[in-house]
Short mmCIF file of C-alpha atoms and ligand atoms in Angstrom, two decimals:
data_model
loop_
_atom_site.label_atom_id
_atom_site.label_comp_id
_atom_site.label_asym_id
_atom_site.label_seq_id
_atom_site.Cartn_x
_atom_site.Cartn_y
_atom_site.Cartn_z
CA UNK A 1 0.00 0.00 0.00
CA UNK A 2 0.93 3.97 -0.43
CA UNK A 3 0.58 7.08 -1.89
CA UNK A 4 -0.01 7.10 -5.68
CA UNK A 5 3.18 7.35 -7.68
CA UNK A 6 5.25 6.09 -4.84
CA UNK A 7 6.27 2.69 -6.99
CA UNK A 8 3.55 -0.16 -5.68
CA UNK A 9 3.09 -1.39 -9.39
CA UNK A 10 6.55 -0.90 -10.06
CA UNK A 11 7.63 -3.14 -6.98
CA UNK A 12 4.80 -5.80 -7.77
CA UNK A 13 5.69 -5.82 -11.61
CA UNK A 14 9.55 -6.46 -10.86
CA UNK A 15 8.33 -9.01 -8.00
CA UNK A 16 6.00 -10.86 -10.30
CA UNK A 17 8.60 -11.13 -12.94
CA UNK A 18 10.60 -12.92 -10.42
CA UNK A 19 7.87 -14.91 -9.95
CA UNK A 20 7.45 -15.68 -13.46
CA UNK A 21 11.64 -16.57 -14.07
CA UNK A 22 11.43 -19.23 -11.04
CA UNK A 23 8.16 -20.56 -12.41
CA UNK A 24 7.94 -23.05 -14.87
CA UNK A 25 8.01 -21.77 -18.64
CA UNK A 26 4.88 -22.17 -20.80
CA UNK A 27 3.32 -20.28 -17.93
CA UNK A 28 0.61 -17.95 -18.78
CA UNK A 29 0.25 -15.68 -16.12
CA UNK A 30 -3.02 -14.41 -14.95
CA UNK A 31 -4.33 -11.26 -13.19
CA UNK A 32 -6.13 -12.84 -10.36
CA UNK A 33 -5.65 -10.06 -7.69
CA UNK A 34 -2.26 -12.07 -5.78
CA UNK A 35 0.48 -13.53 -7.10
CA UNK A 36 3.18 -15.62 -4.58
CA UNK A 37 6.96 -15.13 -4.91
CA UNK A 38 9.58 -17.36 -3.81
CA UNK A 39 12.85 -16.77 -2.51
CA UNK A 40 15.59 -18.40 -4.97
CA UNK A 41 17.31 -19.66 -1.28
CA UNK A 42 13.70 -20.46 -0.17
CA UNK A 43 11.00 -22.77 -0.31
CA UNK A 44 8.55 -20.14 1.66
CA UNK A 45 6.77 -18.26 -1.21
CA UNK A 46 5.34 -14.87 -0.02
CA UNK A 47 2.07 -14.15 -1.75
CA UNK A 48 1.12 -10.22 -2.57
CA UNK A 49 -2.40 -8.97 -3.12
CA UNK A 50 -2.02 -6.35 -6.35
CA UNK A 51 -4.64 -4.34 -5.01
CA UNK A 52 -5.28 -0.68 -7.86
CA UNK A 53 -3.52 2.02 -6.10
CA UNK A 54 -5.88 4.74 -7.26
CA UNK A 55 -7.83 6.92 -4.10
CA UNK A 56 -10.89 5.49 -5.57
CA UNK A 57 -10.37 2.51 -4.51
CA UNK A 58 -9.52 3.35 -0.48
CA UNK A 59 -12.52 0.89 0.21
CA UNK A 60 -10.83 -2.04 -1.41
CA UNK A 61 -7.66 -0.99 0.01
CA UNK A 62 -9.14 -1.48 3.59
CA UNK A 63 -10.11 -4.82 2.56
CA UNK A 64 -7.12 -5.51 1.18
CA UNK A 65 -5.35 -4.96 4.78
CA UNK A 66 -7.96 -6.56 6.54
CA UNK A 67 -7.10 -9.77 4.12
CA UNK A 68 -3.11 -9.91 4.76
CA UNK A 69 -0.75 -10.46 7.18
CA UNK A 70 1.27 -8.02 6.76
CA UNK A 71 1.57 -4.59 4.74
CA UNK A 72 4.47 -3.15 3.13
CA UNK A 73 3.92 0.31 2.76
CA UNK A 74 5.66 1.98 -0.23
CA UNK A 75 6.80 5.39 0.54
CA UNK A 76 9.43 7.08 -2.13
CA UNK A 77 11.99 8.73 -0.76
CA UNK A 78 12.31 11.84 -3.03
CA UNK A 79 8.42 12.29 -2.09
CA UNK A 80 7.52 11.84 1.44
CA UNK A 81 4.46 10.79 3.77
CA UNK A 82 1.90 11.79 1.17
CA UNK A 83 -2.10 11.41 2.08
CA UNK A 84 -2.37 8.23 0.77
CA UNK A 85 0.27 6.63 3.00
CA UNK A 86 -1.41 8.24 5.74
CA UNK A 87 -4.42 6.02 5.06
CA UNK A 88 -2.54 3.18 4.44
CA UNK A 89 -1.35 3.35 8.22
CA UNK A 90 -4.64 3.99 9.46
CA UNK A 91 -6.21 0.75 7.31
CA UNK A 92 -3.22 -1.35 8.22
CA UNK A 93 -3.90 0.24 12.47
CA UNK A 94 -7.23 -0.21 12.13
CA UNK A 95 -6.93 -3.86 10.48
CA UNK A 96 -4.47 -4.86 13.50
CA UNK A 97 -1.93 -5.70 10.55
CA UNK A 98 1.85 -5.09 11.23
CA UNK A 99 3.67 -3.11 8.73
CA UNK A 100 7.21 -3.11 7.26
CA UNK A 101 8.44 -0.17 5.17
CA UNK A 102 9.52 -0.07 2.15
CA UNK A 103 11.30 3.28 1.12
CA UNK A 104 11.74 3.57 -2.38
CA UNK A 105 13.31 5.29 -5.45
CA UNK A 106 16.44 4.96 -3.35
CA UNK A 107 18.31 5.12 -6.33
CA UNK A 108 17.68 8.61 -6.75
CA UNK A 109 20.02 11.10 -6.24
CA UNK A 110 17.97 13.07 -4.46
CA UNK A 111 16.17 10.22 -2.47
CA UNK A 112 16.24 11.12 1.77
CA UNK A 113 15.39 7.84 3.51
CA UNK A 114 16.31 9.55 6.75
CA UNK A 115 13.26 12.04 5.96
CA UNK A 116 10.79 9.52 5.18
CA UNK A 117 11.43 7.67 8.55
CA UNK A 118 11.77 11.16 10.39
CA UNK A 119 8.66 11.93 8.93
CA UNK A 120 6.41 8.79 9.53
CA UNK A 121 6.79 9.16 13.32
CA UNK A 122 4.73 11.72 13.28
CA UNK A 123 1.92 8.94 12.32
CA UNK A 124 3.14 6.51 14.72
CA UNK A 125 5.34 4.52 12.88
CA UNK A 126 8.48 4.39 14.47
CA UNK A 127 11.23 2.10 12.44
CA UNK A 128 14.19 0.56 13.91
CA UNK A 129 16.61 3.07 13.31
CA UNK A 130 14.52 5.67 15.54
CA UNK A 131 14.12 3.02 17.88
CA UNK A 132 11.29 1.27 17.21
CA UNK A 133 10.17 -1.99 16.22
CA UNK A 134 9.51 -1.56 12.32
CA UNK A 135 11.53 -2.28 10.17
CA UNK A 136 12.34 -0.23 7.06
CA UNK A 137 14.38 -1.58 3.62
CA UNK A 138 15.86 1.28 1.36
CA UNK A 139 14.76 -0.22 -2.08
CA UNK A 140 14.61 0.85 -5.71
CA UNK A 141 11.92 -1.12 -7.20
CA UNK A 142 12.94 -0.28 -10.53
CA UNK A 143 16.08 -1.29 -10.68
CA UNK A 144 15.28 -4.46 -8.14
CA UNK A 145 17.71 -3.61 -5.37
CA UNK A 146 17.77 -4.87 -2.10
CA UNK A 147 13.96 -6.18 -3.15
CA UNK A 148 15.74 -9.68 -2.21
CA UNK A 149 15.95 -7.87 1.52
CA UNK A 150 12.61 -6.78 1.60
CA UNK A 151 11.37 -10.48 0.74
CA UNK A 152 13.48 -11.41 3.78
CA UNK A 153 12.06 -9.02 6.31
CA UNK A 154 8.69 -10.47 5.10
CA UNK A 155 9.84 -13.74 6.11
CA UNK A 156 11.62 -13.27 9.46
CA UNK A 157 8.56 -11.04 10.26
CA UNK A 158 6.16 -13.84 9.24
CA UNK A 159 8.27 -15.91 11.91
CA UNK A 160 8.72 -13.68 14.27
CA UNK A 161 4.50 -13.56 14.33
CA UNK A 162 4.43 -16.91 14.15
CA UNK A 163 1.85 -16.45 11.27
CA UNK A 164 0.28 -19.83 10.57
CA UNK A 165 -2.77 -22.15 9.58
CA UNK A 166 -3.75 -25.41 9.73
CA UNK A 167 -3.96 -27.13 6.25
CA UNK A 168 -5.94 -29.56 7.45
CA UNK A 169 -10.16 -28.85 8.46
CA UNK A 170 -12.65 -27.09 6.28
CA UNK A 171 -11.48 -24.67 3.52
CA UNK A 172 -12.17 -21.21 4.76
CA UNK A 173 -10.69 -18.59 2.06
CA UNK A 174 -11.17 -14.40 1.31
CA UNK A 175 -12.22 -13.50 -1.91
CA UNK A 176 -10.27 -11.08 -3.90
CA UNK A 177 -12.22 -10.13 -6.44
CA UNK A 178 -14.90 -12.32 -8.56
CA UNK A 179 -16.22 -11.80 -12.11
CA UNK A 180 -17.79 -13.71 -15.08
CA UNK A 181 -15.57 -14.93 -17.70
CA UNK A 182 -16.93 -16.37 -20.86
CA UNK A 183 -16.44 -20.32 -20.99
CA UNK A 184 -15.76 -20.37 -17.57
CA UNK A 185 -18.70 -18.49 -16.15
CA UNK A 186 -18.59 -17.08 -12.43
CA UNK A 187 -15.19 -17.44 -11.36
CA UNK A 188 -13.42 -15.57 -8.06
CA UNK A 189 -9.98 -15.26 -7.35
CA UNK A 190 -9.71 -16.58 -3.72
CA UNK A 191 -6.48 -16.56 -0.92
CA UNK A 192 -6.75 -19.47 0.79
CA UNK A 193 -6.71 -18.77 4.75
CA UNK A 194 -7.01 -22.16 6.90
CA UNK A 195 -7.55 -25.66 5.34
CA UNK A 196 -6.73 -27.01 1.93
CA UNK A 197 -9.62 -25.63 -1.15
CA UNK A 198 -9.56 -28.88 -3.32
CA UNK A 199 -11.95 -29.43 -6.71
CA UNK A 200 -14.88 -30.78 -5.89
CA UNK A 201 -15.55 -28.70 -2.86
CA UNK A 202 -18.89 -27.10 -2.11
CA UNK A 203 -18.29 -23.43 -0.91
CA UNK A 204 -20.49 -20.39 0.57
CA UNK A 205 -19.45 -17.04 0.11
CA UNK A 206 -21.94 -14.23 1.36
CA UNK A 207 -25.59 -15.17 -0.35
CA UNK A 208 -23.57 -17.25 -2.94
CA UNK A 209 -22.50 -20.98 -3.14
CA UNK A 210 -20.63 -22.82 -5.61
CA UNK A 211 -19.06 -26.19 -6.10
CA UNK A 212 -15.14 -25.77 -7.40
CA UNK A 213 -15.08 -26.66 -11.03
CA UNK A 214 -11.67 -25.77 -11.75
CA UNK A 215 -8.92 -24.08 -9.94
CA UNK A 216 -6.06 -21.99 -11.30
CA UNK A 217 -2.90 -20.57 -10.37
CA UNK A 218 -1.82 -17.02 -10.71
CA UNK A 219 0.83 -18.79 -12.58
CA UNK A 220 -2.20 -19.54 -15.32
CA UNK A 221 -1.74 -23.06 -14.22
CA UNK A 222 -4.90 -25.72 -13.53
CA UNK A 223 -4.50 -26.89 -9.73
CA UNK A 224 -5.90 -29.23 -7.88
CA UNK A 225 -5.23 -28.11 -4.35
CA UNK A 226 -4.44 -24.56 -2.44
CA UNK A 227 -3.39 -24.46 1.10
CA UNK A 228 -3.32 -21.24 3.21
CA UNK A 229 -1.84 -18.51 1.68
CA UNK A 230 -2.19 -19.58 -1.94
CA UNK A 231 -4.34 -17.64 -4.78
CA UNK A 232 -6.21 -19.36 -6.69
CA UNK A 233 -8.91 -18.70 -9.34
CA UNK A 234 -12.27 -20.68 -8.76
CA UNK A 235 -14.79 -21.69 -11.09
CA UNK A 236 -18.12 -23.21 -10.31
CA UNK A 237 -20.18 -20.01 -8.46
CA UNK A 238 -23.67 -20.13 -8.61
CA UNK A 239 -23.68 -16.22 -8.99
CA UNK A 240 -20.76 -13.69 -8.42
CA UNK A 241 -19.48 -13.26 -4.28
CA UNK A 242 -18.11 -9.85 -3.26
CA UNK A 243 -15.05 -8.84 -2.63
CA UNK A 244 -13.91 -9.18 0.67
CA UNK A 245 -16.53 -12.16 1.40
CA UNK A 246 -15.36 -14.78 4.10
CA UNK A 247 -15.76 -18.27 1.61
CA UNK A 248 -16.34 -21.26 3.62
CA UNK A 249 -16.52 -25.46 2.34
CA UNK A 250 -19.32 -26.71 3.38
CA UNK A 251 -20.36 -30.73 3.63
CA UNK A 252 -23.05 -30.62 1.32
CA UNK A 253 -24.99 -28.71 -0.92
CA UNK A 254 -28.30 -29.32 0.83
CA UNK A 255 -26.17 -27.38 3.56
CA UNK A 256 -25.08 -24.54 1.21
CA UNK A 257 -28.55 -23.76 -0.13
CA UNK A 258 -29.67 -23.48 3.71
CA UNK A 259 -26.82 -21.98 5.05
CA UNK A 260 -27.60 -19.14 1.54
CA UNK A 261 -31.97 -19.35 2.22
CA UNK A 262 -30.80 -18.24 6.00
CA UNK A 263 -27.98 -15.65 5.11
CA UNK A 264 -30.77 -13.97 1.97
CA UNK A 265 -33.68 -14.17 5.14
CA UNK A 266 -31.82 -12.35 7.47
CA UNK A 267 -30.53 -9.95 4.69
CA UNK A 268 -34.26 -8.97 4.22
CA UNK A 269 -34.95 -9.05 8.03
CA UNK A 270 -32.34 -6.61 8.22
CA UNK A 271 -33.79 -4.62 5.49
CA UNK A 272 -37.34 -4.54 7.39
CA UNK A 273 -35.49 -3.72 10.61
CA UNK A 274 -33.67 -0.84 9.35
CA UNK A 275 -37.09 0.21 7.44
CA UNK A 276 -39.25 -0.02 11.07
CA UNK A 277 -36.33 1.94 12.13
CA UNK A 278 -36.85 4.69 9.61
CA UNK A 279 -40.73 4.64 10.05
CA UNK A 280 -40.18 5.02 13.51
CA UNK A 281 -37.62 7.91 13.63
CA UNK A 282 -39.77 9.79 11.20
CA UNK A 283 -43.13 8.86 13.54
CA UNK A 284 -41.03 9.98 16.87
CA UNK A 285 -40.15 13.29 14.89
CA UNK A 286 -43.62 13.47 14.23
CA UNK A 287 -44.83 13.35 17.19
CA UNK A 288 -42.45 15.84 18.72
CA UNK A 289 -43.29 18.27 16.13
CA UNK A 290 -47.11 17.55 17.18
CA UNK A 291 -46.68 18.14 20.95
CA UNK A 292 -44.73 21.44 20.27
CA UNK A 293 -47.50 22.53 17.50
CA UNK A 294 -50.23 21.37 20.26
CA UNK A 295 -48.24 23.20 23.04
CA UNK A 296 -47.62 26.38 20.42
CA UNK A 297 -52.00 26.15 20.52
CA UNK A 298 -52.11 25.75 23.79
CA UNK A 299 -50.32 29.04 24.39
CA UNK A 300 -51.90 30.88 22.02
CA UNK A 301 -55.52 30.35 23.29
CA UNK A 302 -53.99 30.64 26.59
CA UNK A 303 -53.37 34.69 25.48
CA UNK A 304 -56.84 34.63 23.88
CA UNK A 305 -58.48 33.82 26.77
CA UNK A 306 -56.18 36.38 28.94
CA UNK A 307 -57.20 38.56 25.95
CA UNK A 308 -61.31 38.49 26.76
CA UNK A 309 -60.96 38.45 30.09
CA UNK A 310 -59.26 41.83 29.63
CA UNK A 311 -62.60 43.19 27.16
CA UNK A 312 -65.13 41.91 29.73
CA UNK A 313 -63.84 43.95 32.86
CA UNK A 314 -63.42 46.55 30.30
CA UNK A 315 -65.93 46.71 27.53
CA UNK A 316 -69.36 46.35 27.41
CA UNK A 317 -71.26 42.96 26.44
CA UNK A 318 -72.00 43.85 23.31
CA UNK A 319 -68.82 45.10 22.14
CA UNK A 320 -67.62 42.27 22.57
CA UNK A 321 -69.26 40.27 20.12
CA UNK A 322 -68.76 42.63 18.01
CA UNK A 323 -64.66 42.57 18.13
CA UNK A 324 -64.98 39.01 18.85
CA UNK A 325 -61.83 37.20 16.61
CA UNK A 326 -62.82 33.96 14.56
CA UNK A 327 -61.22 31.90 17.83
CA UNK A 328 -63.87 30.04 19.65
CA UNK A 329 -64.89 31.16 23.18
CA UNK A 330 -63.31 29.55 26.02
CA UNK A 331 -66.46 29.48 27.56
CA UNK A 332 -68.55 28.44 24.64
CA UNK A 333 -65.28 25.54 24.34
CA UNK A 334 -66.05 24.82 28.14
CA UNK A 335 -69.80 24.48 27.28
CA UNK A 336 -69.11 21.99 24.43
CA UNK A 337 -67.19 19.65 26.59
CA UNK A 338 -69.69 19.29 28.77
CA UNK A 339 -71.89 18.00 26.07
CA UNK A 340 -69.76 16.00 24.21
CA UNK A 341 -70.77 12.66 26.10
CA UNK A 342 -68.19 10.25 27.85
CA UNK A 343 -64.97 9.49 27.53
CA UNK A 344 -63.57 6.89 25.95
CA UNK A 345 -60.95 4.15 27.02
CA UNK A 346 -59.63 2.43 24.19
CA UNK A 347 -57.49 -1.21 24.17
CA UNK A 348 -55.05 -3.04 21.85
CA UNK A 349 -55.42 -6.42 23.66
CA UNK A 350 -52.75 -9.40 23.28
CA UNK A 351 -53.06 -12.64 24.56
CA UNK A 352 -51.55 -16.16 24.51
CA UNK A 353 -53.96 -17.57 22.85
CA UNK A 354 -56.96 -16.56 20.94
CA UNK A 355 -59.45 -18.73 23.25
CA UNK A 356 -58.32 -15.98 26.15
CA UNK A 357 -58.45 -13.26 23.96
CA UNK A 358 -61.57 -13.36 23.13
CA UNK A 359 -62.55 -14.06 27.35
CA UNK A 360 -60.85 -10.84 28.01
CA UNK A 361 -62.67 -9.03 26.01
CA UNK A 362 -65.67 -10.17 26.02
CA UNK A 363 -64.77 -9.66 29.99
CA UNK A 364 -63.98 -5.95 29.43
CA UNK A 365 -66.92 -5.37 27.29
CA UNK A 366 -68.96 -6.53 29.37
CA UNK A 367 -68.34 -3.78 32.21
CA UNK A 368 -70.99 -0.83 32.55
CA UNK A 369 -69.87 1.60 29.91
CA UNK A 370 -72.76 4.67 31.16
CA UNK A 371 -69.57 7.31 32.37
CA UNK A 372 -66.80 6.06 30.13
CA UNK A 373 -66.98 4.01 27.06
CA UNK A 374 -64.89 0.97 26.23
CA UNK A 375 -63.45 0.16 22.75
CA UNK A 376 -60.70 -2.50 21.60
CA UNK A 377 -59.19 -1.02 18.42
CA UNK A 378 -57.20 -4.44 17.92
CA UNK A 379 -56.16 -7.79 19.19
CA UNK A 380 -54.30 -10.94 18.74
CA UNK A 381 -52.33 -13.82 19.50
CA UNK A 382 -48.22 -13.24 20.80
CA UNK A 383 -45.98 -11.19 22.64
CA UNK A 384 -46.61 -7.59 23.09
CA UNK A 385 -44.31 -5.91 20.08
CA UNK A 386 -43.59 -2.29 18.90
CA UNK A 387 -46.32 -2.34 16.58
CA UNK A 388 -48.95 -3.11 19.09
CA UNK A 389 -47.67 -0.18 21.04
CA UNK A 390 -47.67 2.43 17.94
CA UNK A 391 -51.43 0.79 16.98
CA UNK A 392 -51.52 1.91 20.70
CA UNK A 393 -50.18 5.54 20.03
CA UNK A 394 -52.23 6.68 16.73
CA UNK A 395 -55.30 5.74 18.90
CA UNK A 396 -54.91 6.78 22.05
CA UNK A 397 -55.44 3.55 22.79
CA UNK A 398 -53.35 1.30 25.80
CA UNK A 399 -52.24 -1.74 25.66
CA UNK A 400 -53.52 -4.97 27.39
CA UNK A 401 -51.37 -8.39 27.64
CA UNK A 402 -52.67 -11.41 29.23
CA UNK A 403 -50.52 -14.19 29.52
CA UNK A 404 -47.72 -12.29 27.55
CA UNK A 405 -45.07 -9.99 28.00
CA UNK A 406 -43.71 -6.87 26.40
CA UNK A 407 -39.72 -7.09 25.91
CA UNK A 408 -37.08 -4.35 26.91
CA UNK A 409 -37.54 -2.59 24.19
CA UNK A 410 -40.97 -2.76 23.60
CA UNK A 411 -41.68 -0.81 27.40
CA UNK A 412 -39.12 1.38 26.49
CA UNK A 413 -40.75 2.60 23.35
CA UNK A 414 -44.07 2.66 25.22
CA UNK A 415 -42.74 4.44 27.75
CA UNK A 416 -40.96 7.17 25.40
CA UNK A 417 -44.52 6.88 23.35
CA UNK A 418 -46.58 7.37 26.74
CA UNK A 419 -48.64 4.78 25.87
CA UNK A 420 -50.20 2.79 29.43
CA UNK A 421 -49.10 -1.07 28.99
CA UNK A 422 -50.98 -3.53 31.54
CA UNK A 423 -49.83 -6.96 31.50
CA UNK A 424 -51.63 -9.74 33.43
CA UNK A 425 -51.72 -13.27 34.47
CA UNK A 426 -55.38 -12.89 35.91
CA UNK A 427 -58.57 -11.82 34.59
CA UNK A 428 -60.30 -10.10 37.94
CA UNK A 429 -56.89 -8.80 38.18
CA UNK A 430 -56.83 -7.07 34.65
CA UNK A 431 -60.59 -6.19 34.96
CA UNK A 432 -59.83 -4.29 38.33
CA UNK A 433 -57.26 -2.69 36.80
CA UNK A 434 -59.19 -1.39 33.61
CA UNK A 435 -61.65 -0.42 36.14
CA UNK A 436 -59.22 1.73 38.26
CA UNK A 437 -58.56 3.18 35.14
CA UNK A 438 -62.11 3.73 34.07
CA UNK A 439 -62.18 5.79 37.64
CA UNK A 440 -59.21 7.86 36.34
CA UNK A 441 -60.56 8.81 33.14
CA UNK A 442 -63.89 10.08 34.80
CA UNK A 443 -64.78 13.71 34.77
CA UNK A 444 -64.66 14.20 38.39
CA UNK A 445 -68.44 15.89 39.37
CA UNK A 446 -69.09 18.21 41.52
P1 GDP B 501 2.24 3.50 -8.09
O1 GDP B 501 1.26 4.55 -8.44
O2 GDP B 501 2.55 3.50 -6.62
O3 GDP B 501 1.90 2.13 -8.59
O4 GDP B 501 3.64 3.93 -8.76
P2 GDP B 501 4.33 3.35 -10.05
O5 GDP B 501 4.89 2.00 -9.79
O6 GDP B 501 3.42 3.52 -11.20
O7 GDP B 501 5.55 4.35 -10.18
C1 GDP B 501 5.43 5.70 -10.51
C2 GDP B 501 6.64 6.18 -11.22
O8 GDP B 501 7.79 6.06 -10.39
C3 GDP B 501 6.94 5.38 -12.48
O9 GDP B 501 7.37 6.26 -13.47
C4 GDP B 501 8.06 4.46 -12.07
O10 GDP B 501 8.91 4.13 -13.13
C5 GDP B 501 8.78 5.30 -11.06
N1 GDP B 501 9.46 4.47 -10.07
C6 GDP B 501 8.91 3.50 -9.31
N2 GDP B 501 9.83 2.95 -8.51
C7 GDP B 501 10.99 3.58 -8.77
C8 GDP B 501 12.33 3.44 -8.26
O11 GDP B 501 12.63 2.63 -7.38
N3 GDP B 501 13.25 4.29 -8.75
C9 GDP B 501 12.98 5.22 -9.70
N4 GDP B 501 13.94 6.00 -10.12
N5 GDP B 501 11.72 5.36 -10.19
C10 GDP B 501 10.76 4.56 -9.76
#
């Protein structure tokens, strides 16, 4: 990873040449997103991910440190810690992935290694010559010098880390990048993490499956098997996986198309979540806008009523009428009220099941109903649930359980909603309760 221009293709071109010269000839060599290198003096091949380098592509870059080991961040030395190698510190910080540094264009006659490192521990990085534990090689990835070194550093670093995987156990493998190739179909290239990937396999990768047709090398080569840390390209996908997916063998297919059915359910579960979510931001909002309209109209016929009490001390009956605004009459309001017949208590009711549902209310019905009036807007069967409580809200309704419970959430959003929630394990119990209530919701007389 680095800053654009800093030499990343350079370095991976001269890298994957090597890789080329100590592979067999006939070779074609494929662009599968990694390649692996081996040391001439060793039989530990280091495998790069050839991730673009262009800003649009930060996202993939993240990935990209999230899928290796380790990151060698290209920095040129006539150039400096440019904004791109500042994000390439932060993805490989943020990824937990250790870094080695790789100043370049040290062939330059104007190349300052001493600046680079000076300057990249101002982003935490502090490299063994300034006393810290990272290590930095002075390359030139043109001209392939001390590359050989860099390969090295990889290696003792991989050792150091003790950076291993079982090849043995399920396949589990990060896909670098997928797309459909005519006479091969979906393929993806894949690095293999822990377990060996063989033909044959059935694999799951996101909301995809596939069973491995073919595998091939990044040396172009058909293979059979890849271990952990090998690319390889795979053919056999039902439909394209993303970049980045997690790709995991599975025993069977039966499994695959369940483990996929599950993964696409709780994709759309999600979806409806996150859309409840909206609705119920927006309905919150509205709400709040409602109580301050409502308490905006309660202050302004509070002033219109201060208003007429101010003309009747002063002015004379009839005047009054005559000035009168077009805002009804507290008094005529106050008059209306008292004709506008009894309240009403309204109910969602809930239940365990629908045989006690219908008991309670039939039960509640059933009470006198002369000074307040009983209504259930809505019942059913299950636990109490958000919906029951916003049915609750838009009618001024409360909400009844019997034999079932409201969760943690569900009284919280009541409670932020104000909406009354009774739950009960007793009828008389829930009846004397709607009762009580019945009492509070009386007009007191005098
Ligand atoms: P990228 O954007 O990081 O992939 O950078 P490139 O690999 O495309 O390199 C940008 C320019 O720097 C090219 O013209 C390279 O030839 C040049 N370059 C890369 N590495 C070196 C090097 O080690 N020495 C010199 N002199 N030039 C280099």
């Amino acid at each position: 990873m680095g800053h654009v221009d800093h030499g990343k293709t350079t370095l991976l071109d001269y890298l994957r040449k090597s890789a080329i010269a100590a592979g067999e000839a006939g070779g074609i060599t494929q662009h599968i997103g990694a390649f692996s290198v081996s040391l001439a003096n060793s039989d530990q091949p280091v495998t790069f991910l050839d991730t673009p380098g262009h800003a649009a592509f930060s996202n993939m870059r993240s990935r990209g440190a999230h899928m290796t080991d380790i990151v060698v961040l290209v920095v040129a030395a006539d150039d400096g810690v440019m904004p791109q190698t500042i994000e390439a510190i932060k993805h490989a910080q943020d990824a937990d992935v250790p870094i080695i540094v790789a100043v370049n264009k040290c062939d330059k006659p104007q190349a300052n290694p001493n600046r680079i490192k000076e300057m990249l521990l101002k982003h935490s990085v502090q490299v063994e010559d300034f006393g810290g534990d990272i290590q930095a090689v002075e390359i030139s990835a043109l001209k392939g010098d001390n590359v050989d070194a860099l390969i090295e550093n990889i290696l003792t670093l991989a050792e150091v880390l003790d950076l291993r995987a079982p090849t043995d156990g399920p396949a589990e493998a990060r896909v670098v990048e997928s797309q459909s190739e005519k006479g091969r179909g979906m393929t993806a290239s894949v690095l293999v993490k822990n377990g060996t990937l063989k033909v044959g396999d059935i694999i799951v990768a996101g909301t995809t499956w596939g069973k491995v047709k073919s595998m091939t090398s990044d040396l172009g080569k058909p293979v059979k098997e890849a271990g952990p840390g090998d690319p390889v390209k795979v053919a056999g996908w039902k439909e394209l996986p993303n970049a980045g997916d997690l790709a995991l063998q599975v025993e069977t297919e039966a499994l695959a198309k369940e483990i996929i059915a599950n993964r696409a359910q709780r994709v759309k579960q999600q979806k409806a979540l996150q859309d409840i979510r909206v609705i119920n931001e927006k309905r919150i909002q509205h709400n709040e806008e409602t109580q301050e309209h409502n308490a905006e109209r309660k202050q302004y016929a509070r002033e219109v009523y201060r208003y007429y009490r101010g003309l009747r001390k002063d002015y004379p009956l009839e005047e009054q009428y005559l000035t009168k605004p077009s805002v009804p009459d507290p008094a005529e309001v106050a008059h209306k009220q008292q004709y506008r017949g009894p309240p009403t208590l309204r109910f969602v009711v809930k239940g365990d099941v629908s045989g006690t549902i219908t008991a309670v209310v039939d039960a509640l019905l059933a009470l006198p109903q002369k000074k307040v009036r009983l209504e259930v807007v809505s019942h059913g069967v299950g636990a109490i649930v958000e919906s029951d409580i916003q049915m609750a809200k838009s009618c001024e309704a409360m909400v009844i359980g019997f034999n079932v419970k409201a969760d943690r959430t569900v009284q919280r959003v009541a409670k932020y909603l104000k909406v009354p929630v009774e739950t009960h394990r007793v009828i008389y119990h829930l009846i004397d309760a709607v009762k009580q209530r019945m009492l509070d919701t009386m007009e007191p007389e005098y």
